[in-house]
GROMACS .gro file of N, CA, C and O in nm:
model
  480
    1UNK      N    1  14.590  15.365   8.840
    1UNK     CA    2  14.571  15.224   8.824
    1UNK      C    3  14.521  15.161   8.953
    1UNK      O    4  14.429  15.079   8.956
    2UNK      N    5  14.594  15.209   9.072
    2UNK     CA    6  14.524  15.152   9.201
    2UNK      C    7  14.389  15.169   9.234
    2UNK      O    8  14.328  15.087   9.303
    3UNK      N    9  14.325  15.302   9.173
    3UNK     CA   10  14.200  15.343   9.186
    3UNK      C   11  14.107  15.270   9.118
    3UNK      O   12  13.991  15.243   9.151
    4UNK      N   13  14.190  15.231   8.988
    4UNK     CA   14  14.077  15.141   8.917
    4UNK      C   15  14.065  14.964   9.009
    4UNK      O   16  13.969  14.898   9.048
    5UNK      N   17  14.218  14.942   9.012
    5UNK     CA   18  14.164  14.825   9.117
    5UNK      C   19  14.131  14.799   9.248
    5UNK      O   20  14.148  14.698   9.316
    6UNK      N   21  14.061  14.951   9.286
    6UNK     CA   22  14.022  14.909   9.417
    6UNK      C   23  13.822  14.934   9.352
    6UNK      O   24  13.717  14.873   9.376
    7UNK      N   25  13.848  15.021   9.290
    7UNK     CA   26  13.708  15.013   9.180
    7UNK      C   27  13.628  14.881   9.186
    7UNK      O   28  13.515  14.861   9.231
    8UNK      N   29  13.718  14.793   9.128
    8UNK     CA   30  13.689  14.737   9.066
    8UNK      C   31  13.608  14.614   9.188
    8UNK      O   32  13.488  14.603   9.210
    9UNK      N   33  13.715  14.540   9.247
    9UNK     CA   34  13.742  14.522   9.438
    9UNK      C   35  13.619  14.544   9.423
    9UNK      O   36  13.548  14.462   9.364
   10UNK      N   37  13.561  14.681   9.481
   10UNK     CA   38  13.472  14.731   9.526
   10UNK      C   39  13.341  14.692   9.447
   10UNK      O   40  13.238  14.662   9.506
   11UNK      N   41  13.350  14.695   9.341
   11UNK     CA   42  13.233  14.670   9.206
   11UNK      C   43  13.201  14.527   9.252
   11UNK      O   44  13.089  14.496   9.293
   12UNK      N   45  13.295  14.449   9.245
   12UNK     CA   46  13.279  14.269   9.271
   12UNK      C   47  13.245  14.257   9.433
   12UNK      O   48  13.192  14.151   9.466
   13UNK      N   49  13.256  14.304   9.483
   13UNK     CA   50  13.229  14.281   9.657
   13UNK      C   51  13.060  14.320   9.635
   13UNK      O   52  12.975  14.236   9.664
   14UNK      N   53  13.033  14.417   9.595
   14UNK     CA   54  12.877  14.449   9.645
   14UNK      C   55  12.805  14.356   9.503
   14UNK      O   56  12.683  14.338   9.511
   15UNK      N   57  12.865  14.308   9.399
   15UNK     CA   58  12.803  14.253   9.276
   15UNK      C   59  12.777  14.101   9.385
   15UNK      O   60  12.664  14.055   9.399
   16UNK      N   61  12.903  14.040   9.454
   16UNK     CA   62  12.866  13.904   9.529
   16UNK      C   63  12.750  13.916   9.619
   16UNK      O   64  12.679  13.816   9.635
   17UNK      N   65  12.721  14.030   9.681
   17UNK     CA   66  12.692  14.022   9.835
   17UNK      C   67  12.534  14.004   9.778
   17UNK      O   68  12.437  13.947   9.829
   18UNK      N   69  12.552  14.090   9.627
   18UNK     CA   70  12.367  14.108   9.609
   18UNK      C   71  12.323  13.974   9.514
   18UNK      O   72  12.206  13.942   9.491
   19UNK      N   73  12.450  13.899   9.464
   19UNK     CA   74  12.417  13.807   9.410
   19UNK      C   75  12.360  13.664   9.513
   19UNK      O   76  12.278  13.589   9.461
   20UNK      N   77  12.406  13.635   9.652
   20UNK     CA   78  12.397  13.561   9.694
   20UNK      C   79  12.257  13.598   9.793
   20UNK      O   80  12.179  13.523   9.853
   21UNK      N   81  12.262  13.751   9.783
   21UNK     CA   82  12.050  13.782   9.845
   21UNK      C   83  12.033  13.700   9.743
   21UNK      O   84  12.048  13.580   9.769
   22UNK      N   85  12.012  13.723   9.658
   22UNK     CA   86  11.915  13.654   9.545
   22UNK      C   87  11.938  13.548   9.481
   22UNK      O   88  11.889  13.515   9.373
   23UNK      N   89  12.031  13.476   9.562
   23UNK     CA   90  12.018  13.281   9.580
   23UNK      C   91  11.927  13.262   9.670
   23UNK      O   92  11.817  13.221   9.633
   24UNK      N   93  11.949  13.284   9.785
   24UNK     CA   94  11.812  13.268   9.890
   24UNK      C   95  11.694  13.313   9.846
   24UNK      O   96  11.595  13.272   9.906
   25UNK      N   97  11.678  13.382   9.760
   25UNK     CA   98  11.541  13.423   9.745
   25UNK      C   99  11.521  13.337   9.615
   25UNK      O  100  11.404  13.310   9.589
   26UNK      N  101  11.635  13.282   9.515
   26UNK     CA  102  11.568  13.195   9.453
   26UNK      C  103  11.509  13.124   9.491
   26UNK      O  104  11.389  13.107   9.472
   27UNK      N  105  11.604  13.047   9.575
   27UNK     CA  106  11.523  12.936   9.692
   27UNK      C  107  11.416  12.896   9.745
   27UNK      O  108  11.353  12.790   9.740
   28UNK      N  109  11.397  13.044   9.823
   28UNK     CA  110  11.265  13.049   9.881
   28UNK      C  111  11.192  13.027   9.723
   28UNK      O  112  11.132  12.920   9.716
   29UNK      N  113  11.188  13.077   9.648
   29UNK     CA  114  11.036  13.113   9.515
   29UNK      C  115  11.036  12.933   9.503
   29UNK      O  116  10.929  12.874   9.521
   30UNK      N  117  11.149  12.863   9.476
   30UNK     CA  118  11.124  12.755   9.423
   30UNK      C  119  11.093  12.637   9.550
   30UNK      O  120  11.086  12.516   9.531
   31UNK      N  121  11.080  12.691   9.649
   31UNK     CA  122  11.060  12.614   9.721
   31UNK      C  123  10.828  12.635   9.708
   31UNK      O  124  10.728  12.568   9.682
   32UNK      N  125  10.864  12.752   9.743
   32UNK     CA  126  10.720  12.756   9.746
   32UNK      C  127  10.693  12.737   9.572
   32UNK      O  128  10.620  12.638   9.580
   33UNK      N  129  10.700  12.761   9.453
   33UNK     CA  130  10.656  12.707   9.373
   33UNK      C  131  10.656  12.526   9.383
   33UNK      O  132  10.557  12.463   9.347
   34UNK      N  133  10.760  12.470   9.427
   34UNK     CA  134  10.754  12.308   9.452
   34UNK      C  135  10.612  12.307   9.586
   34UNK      O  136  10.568  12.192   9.596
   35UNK      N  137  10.572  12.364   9.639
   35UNK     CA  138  10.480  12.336   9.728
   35UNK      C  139  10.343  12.330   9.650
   35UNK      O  140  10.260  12.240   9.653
   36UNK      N  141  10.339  12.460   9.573
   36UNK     CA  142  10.210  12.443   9.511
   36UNK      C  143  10.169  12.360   9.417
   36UNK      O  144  10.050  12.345   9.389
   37UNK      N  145  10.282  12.286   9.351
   37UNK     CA  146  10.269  12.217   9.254
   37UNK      C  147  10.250  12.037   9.339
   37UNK      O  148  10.204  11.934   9.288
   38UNK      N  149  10.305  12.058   9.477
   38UNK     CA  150  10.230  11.935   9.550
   38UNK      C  151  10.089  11.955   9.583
   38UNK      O  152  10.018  11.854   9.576
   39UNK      N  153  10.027  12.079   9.621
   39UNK     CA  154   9.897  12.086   9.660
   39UNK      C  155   9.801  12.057   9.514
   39UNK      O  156   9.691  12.009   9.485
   40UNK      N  157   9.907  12.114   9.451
   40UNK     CA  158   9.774  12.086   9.285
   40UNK      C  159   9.781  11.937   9.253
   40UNK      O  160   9.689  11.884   9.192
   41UNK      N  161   9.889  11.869   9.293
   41UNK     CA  162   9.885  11.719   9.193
   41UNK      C  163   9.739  11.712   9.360
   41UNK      O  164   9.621  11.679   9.349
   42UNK      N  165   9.805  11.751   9.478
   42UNK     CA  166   9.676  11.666   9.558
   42UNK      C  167   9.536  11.719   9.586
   42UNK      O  168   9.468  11.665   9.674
   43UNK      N  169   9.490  11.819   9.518
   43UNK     CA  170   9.363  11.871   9.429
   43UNK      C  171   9.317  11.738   9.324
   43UNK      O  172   9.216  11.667   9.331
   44UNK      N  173   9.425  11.734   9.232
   44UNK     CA  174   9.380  11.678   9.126
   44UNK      C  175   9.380  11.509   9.161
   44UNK      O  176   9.285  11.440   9.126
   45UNK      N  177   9.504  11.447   9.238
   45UNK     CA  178   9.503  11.332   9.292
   45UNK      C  179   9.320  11.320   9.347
   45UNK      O  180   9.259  11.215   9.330
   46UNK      N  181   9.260  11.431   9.407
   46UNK     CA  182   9.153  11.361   9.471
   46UNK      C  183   9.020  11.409   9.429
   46UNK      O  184   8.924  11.403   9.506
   47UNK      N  185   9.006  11.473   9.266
   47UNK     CA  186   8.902  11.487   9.175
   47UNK      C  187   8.866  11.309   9.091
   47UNK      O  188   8.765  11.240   9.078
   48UNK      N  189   9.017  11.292   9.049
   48UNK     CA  190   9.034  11.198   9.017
   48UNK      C  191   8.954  11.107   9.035
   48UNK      O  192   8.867  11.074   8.955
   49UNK      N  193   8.984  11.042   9.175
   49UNK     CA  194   8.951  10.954   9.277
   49UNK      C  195   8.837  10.960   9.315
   49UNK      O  196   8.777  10.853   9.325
   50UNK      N  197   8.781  11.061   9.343
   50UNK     CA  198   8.592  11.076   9.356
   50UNK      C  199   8.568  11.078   9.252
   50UNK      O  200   8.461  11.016   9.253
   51UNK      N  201   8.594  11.116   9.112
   51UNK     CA  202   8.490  11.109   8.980
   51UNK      C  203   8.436  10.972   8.987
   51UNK      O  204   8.321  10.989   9.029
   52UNK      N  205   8.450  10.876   8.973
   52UNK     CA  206   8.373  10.742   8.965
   52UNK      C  207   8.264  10.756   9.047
   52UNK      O  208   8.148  10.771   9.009
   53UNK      N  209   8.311  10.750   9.184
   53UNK     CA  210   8.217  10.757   9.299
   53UNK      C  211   8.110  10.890   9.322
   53UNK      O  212   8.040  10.893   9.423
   54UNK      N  213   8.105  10.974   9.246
   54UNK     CA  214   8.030  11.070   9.190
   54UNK      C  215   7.946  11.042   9.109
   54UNK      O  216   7.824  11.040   9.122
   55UNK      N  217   8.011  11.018   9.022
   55UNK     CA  218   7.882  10.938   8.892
   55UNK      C  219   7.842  10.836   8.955
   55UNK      O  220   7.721  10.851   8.972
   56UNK      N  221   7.892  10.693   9.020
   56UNK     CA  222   7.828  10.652   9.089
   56UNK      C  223   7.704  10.647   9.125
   56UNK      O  224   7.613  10.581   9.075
   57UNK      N  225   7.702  10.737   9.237
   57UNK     CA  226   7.637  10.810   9.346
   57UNK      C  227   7.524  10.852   9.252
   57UNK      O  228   7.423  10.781   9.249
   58UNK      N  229   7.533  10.970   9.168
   58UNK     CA  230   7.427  11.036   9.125
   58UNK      C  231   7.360  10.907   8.987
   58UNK      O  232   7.249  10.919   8.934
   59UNK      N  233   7.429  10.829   8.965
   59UNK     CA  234   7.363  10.678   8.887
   59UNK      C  235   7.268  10.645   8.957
   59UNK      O  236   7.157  10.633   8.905
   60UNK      N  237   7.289  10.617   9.117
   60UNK     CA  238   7.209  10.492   9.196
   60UNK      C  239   7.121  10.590   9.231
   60UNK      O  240   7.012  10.536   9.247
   61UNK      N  241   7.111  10.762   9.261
   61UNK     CA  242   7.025  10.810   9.299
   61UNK      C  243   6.915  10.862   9.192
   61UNK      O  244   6.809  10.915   9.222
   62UNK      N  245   6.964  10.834   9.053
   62UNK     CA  246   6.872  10.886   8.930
   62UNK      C  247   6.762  10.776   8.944
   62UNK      O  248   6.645  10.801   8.975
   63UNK      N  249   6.812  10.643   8.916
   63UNK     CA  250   6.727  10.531   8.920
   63UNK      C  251   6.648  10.521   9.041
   63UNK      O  252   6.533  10.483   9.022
   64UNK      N  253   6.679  10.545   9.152
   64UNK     CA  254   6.563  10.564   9.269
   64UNK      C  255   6.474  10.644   9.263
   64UNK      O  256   6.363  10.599   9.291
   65UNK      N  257   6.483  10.777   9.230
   65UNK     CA  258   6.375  10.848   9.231
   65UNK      C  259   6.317  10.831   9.149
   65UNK      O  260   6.199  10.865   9.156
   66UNK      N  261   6.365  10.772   9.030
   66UNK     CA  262   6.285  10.724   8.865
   66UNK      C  263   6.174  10.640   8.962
   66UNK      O  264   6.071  10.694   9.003
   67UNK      N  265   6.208  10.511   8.990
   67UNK     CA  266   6.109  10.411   9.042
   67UNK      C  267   6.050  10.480   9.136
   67UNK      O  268   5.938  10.430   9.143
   68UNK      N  269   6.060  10.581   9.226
   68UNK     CA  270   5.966  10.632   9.323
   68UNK      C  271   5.848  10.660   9.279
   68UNK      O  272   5.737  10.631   9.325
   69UNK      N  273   5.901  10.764   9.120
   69UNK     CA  274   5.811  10.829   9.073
   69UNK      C  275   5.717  10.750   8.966
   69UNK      O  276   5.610  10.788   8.920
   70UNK      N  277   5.787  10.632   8.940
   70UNK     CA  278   5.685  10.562   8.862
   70UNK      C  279   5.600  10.504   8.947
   70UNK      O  280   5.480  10.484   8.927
   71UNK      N  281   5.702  10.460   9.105
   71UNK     CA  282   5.589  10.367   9.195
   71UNK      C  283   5.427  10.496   9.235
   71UNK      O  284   5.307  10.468   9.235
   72UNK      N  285   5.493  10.624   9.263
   72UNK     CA  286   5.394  10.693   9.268
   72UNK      C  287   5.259  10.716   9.125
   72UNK      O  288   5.140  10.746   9.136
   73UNK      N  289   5.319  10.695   9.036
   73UNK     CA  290   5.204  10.698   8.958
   73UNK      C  291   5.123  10.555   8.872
   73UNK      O  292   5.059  10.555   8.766
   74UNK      N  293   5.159  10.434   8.974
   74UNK     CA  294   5.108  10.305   8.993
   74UNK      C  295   5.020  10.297   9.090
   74UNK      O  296   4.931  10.213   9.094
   75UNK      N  297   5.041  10.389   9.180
   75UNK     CA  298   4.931  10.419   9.297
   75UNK      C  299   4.762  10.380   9.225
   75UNK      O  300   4.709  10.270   9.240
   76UNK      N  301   4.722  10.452   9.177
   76UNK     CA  302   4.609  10.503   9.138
   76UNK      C  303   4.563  10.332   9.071
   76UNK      O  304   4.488  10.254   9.129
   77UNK      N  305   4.606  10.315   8.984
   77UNK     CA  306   4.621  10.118   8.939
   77UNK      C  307   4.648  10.019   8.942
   77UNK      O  308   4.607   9.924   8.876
   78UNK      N  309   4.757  10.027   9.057
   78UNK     CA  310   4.791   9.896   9.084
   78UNK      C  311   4.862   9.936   9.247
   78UNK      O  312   4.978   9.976   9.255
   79UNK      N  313   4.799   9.924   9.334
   79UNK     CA  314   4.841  10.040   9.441
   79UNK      C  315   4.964   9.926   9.602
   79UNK      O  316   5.035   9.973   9.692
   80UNK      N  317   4.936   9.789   9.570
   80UNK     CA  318   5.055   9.727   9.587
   80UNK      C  319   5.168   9.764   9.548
   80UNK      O  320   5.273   9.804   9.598
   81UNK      N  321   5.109   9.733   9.398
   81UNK     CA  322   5.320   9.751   9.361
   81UNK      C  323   5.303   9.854   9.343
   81UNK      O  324   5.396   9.872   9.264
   82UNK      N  325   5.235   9.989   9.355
   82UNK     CA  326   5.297  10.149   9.372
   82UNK      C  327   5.353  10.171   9.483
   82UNK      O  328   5.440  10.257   9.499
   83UNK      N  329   5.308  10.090   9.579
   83UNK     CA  330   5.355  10.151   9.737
   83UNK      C  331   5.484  10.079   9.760
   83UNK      O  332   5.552  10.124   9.852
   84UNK      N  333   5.562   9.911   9.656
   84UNK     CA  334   5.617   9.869   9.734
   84UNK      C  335   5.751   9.957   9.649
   84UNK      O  336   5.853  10.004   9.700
   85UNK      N  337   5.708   9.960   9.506
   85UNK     CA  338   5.878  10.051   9.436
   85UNK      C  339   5.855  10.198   9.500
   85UNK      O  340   5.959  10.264   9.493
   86UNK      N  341   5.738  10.275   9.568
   86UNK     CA  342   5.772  10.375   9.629
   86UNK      C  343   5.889  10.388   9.755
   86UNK      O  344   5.987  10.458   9.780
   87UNK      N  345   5.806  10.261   9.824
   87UNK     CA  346   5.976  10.261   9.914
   87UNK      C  347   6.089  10.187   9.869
   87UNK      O  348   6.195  10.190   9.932
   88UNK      N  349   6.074  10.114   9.755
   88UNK     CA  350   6.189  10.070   9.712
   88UNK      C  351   6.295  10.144   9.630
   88UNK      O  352   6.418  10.141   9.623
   89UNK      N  353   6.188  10.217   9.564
   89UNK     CA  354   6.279  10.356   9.515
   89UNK      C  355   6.344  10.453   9.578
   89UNK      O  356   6.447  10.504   9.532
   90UNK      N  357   6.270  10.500   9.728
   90UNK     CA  358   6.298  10.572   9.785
   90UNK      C  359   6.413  10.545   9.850
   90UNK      O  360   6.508  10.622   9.841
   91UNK      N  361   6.417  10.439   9.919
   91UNK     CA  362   6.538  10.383   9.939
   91UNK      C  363   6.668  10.382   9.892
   91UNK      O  364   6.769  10.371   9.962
   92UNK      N  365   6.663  10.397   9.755
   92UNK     CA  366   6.752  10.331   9.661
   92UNK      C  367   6.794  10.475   9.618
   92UNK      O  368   6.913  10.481   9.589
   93UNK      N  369   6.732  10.581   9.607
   93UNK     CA  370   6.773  10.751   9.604
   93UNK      C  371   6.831  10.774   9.739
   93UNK      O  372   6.906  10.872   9.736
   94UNK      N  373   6.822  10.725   9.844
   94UNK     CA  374   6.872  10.778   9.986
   94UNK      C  375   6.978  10.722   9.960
   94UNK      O  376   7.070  10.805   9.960
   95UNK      N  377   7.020  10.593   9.931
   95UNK     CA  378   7.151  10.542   9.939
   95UNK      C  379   7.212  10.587   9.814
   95UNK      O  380   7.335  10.589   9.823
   96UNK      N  381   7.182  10.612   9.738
   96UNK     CA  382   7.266  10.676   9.620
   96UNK      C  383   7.328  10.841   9.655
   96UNK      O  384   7.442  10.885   9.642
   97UNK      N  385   7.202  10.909   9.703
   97UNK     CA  386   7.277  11.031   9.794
   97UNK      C  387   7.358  10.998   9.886
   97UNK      O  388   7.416  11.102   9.914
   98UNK      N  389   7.396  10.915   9.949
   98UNK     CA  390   7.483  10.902  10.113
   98UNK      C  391   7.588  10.844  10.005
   98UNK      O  392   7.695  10.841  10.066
   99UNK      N  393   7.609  10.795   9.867
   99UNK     CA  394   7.736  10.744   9.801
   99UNK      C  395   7.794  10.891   9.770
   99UNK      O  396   7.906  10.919   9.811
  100UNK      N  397   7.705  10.999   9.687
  100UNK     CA  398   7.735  11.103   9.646
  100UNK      C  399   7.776  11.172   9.717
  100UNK      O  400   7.851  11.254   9.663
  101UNK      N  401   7.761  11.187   9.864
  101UNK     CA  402   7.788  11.271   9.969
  101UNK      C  403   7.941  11.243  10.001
  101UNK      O  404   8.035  11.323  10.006
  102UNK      N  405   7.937  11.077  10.027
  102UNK     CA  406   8.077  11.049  10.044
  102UNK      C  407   8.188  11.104   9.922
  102UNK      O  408   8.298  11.157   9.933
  103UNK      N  409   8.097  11.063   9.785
  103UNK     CA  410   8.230  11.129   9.732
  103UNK      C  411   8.276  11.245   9.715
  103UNK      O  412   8.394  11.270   9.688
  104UNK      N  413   8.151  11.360   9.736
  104UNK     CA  414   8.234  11.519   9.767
  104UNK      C  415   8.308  11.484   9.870
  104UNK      O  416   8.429  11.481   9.854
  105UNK      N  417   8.263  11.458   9.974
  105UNK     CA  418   8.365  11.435  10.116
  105UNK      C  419   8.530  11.417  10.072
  105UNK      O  420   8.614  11.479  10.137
  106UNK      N  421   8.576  11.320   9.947
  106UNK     CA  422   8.631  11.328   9.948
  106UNK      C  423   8.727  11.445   9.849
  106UNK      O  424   8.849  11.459   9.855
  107UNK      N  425   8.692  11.473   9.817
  107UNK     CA  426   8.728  11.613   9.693
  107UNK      C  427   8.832  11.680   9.793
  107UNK      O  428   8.950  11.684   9.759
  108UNK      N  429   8.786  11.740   9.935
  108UNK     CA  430   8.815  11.807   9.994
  108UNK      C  431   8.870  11.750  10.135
  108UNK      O  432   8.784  11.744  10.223
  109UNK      N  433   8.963  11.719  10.161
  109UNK     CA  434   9.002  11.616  10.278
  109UNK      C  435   8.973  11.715  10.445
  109UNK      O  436   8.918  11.685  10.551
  110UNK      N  437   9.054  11.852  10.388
  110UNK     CA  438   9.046  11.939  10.498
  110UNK      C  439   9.029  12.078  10.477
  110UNK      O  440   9.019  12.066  10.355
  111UNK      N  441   9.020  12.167  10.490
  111UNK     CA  442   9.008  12.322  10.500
  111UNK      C  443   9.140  12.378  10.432
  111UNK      O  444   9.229  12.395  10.516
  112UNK      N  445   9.160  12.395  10.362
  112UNK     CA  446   9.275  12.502  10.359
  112UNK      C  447   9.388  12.611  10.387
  112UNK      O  448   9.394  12.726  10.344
  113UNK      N  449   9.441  12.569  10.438
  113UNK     CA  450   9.515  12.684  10.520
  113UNK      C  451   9.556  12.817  10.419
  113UNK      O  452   9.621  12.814  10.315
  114UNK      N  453   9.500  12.921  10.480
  114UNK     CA  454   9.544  13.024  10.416
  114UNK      C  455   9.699  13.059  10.421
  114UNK      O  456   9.740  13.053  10.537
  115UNK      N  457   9.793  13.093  10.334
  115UNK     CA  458   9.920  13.128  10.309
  115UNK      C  459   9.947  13.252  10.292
  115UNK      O  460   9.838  13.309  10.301
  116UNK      N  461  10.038  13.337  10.271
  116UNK     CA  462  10.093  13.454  10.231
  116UNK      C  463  10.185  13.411  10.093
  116UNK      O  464  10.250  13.307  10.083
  117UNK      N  465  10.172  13.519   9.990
  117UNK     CA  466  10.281  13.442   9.902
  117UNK      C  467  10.423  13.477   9.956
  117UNK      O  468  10.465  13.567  10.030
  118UNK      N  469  10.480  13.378   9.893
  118UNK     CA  470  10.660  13.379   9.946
  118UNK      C  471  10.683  13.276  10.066
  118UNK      O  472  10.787  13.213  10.081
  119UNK      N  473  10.541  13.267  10.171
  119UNK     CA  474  10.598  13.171  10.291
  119UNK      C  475  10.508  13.029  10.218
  119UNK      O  476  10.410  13.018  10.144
  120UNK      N  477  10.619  12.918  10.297
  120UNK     CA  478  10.636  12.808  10.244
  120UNK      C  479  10.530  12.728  10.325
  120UNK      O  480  10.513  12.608  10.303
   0.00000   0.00000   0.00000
């Protein structure tokens, strides 16, 4: 009978010791799963947030090169107003790219730090 309760003793001592490794290591997983699930809302927080300014951007730059290209083929017939929507178009595509530019800019705030899985 003593053998069984030192058995037993013995059974529950190494059943705790390995149960409480593997609280800390719950830990750790859910800590780093709670991390990634902040980096994804702030992925998605900042797709979000540039989509407007994307479409935007590529809006104001469709319509510029439209008028460039119509001012370019007013040239030949009416060569005032070809030359003045050529730079007015042109214009109006440069600033629509420098909107578009800004809004990738923001997609991506900084570089990424590379991780290992498990570290936080």
């Amino acid at each position: 009978m003593l053998r069984f309760f030192l058995l037993q003793c013995l059974f529950i001592s190494a059943f705790a010791s390995v149960s409480f490794g593997q609280t800390a290591d719950l830990d750790s997983l859910k800590q780093t799963i709670l991390q990634f699930d902040e980096d994804l809302y702030q992925v998605e927080l900042n797709l979000h947030q540039s989509q407007k300014q994307l479409k935007t951007g590529i809006f104001i730059a469709t319509v510029g090169y439209t008028v460039t290209i119509v001012g370019g083929q007013l040239l030949g017939r009416n060569p005032s107003l070809g030359e003045t929507l050529l730079y007015a178009g042109g214009a109006t595509g440069i600033v629509g790219t420098f909107v578009l530019v800004d809004g990738f800019k923001k997609i991506s705030l900084r570089k990424p730090s590379r991780r290992l899985l498990g570290t936080p």
